[in-house]
PDB file of C-alpha atoms and ligand atoms in Angstrom:
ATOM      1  CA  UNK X   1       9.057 -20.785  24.658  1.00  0.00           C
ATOM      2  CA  UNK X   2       5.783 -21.430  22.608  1.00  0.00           C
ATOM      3  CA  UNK X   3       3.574 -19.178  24.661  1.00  0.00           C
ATOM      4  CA  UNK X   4       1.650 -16.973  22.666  1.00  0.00           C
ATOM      5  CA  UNK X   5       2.722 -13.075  22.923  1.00  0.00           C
ATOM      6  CA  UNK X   6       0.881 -10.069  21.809  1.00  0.00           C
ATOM      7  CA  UNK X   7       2.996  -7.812  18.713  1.00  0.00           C
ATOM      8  CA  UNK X   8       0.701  -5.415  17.873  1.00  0.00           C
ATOM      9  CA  UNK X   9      -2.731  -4.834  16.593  1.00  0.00           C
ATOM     10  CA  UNK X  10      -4.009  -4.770  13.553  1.00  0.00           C
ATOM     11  CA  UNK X  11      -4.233  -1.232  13.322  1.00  0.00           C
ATOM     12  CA  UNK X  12      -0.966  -0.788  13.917  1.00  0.00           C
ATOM     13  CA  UNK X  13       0.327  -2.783  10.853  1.00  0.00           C
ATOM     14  CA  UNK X  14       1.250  -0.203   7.693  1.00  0.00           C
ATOM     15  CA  UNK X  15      -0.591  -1.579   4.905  1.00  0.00           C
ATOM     16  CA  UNK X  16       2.263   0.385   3.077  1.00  0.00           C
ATOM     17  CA  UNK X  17       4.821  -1.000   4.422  1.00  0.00           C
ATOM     18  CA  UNK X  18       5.865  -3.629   7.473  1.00  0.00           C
ATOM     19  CA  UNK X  19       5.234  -3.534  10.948  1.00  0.00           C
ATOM     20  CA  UNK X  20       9.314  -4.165  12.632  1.00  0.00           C
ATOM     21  CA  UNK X  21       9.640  -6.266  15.679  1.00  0.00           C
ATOM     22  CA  UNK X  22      12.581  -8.157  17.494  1.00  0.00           C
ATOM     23  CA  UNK X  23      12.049 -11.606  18.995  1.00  0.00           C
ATOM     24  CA  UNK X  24      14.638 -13.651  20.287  1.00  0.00           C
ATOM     25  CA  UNK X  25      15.790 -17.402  19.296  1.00  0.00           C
ATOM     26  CA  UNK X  26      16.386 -20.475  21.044  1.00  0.00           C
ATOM     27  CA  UNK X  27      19.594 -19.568  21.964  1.00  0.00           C
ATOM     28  CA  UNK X  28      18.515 -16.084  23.192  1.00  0.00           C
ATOM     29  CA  UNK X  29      19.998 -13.870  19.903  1.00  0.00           C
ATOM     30  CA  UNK X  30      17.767 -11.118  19.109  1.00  0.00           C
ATOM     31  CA  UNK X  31      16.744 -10.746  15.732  1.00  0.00           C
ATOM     32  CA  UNK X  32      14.636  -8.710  13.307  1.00  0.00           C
ATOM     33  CA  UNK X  33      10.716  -9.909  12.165  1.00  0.00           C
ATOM     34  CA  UNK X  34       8.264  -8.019  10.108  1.00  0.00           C
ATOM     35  CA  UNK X  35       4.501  -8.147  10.302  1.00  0.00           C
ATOM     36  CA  UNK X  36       2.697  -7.722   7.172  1.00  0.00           C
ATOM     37  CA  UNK X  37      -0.972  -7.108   6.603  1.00  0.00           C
ATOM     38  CA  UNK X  38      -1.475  -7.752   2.961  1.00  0.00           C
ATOM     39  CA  UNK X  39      -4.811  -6.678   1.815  1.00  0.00           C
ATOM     40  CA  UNK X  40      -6.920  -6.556   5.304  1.00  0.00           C
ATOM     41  CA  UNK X  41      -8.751  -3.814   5.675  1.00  0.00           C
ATOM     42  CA  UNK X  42      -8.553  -1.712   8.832  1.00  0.00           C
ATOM     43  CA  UNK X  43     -11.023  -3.685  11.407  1.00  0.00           C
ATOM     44  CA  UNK X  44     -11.251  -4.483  14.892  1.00  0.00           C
ATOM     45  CA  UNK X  45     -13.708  -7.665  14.328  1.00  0.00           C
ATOM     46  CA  UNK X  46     -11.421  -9.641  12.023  1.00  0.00           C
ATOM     47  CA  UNK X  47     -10.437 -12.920  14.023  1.00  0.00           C
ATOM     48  CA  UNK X  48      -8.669 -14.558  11.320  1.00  0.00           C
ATOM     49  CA  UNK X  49      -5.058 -14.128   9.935  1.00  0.00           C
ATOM     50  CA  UNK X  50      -5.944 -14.515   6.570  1.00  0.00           C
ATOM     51  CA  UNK X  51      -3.608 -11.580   5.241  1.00  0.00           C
ATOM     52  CA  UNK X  52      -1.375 -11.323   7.791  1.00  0.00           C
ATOM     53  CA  UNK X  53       2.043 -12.385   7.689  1.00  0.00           C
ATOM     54  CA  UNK X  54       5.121 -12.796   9.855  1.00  0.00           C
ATOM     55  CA  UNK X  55       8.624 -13.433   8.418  1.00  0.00           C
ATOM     56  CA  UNK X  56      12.239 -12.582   9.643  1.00  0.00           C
ATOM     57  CA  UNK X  57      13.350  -9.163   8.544  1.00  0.00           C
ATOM     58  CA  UNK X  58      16.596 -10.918   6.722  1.00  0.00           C
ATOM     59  CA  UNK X  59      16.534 -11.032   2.787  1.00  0.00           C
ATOM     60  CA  UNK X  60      17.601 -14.581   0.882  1.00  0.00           C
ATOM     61  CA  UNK X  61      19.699 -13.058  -1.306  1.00  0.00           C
ATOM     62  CA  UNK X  62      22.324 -11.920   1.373  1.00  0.00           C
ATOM     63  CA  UNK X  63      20.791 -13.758   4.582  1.00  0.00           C
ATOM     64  CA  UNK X  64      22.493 -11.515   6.647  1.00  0.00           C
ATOM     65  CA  UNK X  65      21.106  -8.202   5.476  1.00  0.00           C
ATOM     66  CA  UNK X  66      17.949  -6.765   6.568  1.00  0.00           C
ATOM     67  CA  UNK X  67      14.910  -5.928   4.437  1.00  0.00           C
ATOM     68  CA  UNK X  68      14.481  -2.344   5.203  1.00  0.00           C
ATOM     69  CA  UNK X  69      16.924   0.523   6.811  1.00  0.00           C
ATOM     70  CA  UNK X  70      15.551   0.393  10.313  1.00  0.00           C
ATOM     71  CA  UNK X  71      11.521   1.193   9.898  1.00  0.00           C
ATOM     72  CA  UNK X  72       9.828  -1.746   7.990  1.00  0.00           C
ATOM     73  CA  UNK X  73      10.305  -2.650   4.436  1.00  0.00           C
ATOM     74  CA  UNK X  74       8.010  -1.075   1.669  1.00  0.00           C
ATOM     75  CA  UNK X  75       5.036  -3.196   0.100  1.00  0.00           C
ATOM     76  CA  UNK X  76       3.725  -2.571  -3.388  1.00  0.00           C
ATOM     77  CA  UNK X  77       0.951  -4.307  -4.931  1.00  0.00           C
ATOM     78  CA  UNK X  78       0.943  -7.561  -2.235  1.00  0.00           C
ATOM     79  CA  UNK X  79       5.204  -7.897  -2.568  1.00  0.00           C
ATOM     80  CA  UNK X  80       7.619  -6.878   0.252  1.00  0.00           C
ATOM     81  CA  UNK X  81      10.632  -5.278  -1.392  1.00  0.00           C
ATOM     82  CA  UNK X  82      14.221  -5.742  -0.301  1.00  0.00           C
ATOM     83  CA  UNK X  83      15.605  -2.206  -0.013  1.00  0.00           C
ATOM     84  CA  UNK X  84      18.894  -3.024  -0.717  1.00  0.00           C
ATOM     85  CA  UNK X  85      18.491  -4.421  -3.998  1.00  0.00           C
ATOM     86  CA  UNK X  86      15.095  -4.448  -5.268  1.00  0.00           C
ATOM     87  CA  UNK X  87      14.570  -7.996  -4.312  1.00  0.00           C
ATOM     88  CA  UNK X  88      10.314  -8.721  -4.467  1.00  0.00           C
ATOM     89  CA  UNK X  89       8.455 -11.243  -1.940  1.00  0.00           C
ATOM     90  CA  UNK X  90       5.293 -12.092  -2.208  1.00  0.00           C
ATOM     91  CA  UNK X  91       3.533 -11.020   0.830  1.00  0.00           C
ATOM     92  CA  UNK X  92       1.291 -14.120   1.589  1.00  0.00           C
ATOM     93  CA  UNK X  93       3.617 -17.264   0.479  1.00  0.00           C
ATOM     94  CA  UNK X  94       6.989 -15.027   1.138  1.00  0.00           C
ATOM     95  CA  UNK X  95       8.070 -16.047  -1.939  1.00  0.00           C
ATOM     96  CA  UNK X  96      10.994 -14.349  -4.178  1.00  0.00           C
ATOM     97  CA  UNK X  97       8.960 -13.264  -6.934  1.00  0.00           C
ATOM     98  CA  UNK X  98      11.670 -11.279  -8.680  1.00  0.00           C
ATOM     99  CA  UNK X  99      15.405 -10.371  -8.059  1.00  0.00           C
ATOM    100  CA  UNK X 100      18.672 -12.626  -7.169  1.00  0.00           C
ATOM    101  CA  UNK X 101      17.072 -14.330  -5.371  1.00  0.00           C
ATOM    102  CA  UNK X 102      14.316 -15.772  -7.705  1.00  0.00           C
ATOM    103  CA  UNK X 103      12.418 -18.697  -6.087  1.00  0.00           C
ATOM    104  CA  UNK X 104      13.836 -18.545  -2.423  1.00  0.00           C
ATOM    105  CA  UNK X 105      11.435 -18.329   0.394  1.00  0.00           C
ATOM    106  CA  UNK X 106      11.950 -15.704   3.673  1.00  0.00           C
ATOM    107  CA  UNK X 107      11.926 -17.521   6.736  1.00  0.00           C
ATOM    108  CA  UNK X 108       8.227 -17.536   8.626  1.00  0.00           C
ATOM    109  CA  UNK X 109       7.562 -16.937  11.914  1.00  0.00           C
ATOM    110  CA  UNK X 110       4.021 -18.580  13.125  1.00  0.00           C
ATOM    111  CA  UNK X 111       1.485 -15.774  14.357  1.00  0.00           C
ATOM    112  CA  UNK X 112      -2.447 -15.840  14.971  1.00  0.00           C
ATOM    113  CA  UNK X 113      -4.956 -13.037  15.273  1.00  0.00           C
ATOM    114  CA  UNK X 114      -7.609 -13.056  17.807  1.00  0.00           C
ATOM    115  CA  UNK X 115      -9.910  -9.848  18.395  1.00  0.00           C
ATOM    116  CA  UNK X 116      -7.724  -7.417  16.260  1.00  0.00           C
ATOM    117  CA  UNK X 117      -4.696  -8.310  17.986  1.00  0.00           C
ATOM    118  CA  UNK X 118      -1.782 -10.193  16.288  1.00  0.00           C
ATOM    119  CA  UNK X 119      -0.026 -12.700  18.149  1.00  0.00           C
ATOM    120  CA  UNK X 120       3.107 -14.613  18.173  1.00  0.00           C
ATOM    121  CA  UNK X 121       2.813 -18.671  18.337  1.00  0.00           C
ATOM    122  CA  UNK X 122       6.000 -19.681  17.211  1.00  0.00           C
ATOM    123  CA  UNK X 123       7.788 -22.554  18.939  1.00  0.00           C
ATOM    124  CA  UNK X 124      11.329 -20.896  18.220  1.00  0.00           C
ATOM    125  CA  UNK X 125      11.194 -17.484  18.739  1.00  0.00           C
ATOM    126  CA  UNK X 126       9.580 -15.250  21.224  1.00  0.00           C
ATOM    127  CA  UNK X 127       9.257 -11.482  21.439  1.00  0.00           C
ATOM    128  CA  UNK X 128      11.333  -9.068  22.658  1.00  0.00           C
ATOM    129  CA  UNK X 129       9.199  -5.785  21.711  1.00  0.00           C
ATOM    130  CA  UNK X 130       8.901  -3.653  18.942  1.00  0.00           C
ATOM    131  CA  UNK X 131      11.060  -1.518  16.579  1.00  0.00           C
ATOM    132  CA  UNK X 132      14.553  -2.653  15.120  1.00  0.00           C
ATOM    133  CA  UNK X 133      17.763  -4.330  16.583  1.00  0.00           C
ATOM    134  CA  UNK X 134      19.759  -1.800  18.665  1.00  0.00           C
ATOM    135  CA  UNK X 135      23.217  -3.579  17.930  1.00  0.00           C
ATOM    136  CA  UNK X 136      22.785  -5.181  15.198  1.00  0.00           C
ATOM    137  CA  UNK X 137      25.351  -3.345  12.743  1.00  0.00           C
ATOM    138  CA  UNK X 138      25.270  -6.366  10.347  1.00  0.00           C
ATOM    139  CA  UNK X 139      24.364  -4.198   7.227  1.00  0.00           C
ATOM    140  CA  UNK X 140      24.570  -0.288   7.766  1.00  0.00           C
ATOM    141  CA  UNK X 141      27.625   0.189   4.979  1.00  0.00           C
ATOM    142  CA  UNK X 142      24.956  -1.267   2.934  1.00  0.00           C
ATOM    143  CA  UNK X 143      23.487   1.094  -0.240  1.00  0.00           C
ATOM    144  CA  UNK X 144      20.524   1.155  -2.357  1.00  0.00           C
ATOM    145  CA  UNK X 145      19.961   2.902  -5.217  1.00  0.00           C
ATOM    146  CA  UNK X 146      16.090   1.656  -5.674  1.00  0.00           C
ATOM    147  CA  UNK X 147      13.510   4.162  -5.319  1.00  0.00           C
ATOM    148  CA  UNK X 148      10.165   3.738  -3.736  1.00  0.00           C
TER     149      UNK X 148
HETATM  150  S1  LIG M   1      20.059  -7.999  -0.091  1.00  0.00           S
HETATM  151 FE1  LIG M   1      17.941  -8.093  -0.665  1.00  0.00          FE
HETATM  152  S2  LIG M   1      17.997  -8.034  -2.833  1.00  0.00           S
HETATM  153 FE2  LIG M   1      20.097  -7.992  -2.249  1.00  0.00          FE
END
């Protein structure tokens, strides 16, 4: 399951917000993933992945509940921000930097860039393809009252 799989380029990552993919475990669930590209500026040459990030799209204060309502979660100033409750990751270390869930960690996914291209190396997950979850219902009733 470890082979490495194209998600996107770089150009294609929101430096705004998150780029949404699905991949699919072990066991062959689909599930939610973000790509963030915190503070890389738009280039074709870069063939590192210093700045970019992978994690699941689930936040750690309900683990069940998604990030963002179905198109990537906002960034501001290097943080991804829960939607649902205002909940602040740091982009880089995925980090809760603020919120309920203070100190918990969102759950990485291993990616590499080569030649502008971002690429999935992860030994338990492999992708499905891009944009959210079709059936996954687990947190529509869900509200937010934070602004962006
Ligand atoms: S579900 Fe993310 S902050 Fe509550």
């Amino acid at each position: 399951m470890a082979a490495t799989q194209r998600i996107a380029s770089l150009e294609e990552v929101p430096r705004e917000s998150t780029f949404l993919f699905r991949v699919a475990d072990e066991l062959g669930d689909e599930r939610e993933a973000i790509l963030v590209a915190n503070g890389v500026e738009s280039t074709e040459e870069t063939a590192s992945a210093d700045g970019v990030s992978c994690w699941l799209n689930y936040c750690q204060h309900f683990t069940h509940i998604k990030l963002d309502k179905g198109d990537g979660a906002p960034m501001r100033e290097g943080e991804v921000i829960c939607a649902n409750h205002g909940a602040y990751f740091d982009a880089d270390s995925g980090e809760c930097t603020f919120g309920p869930c203070e100190g918990a960690y969102l759950t990485e996914l291993e990616v590499t860039v080569d030649d502008g291209g971002i690429y999935l190396v992860d030994d338990e997950y492999e992708f499905v393809g891009t944009g959210p979850v079709d059936t996954d219902d687990a947190d529509l009733t869900s509200t937010s009252n934070v602004e962006f």
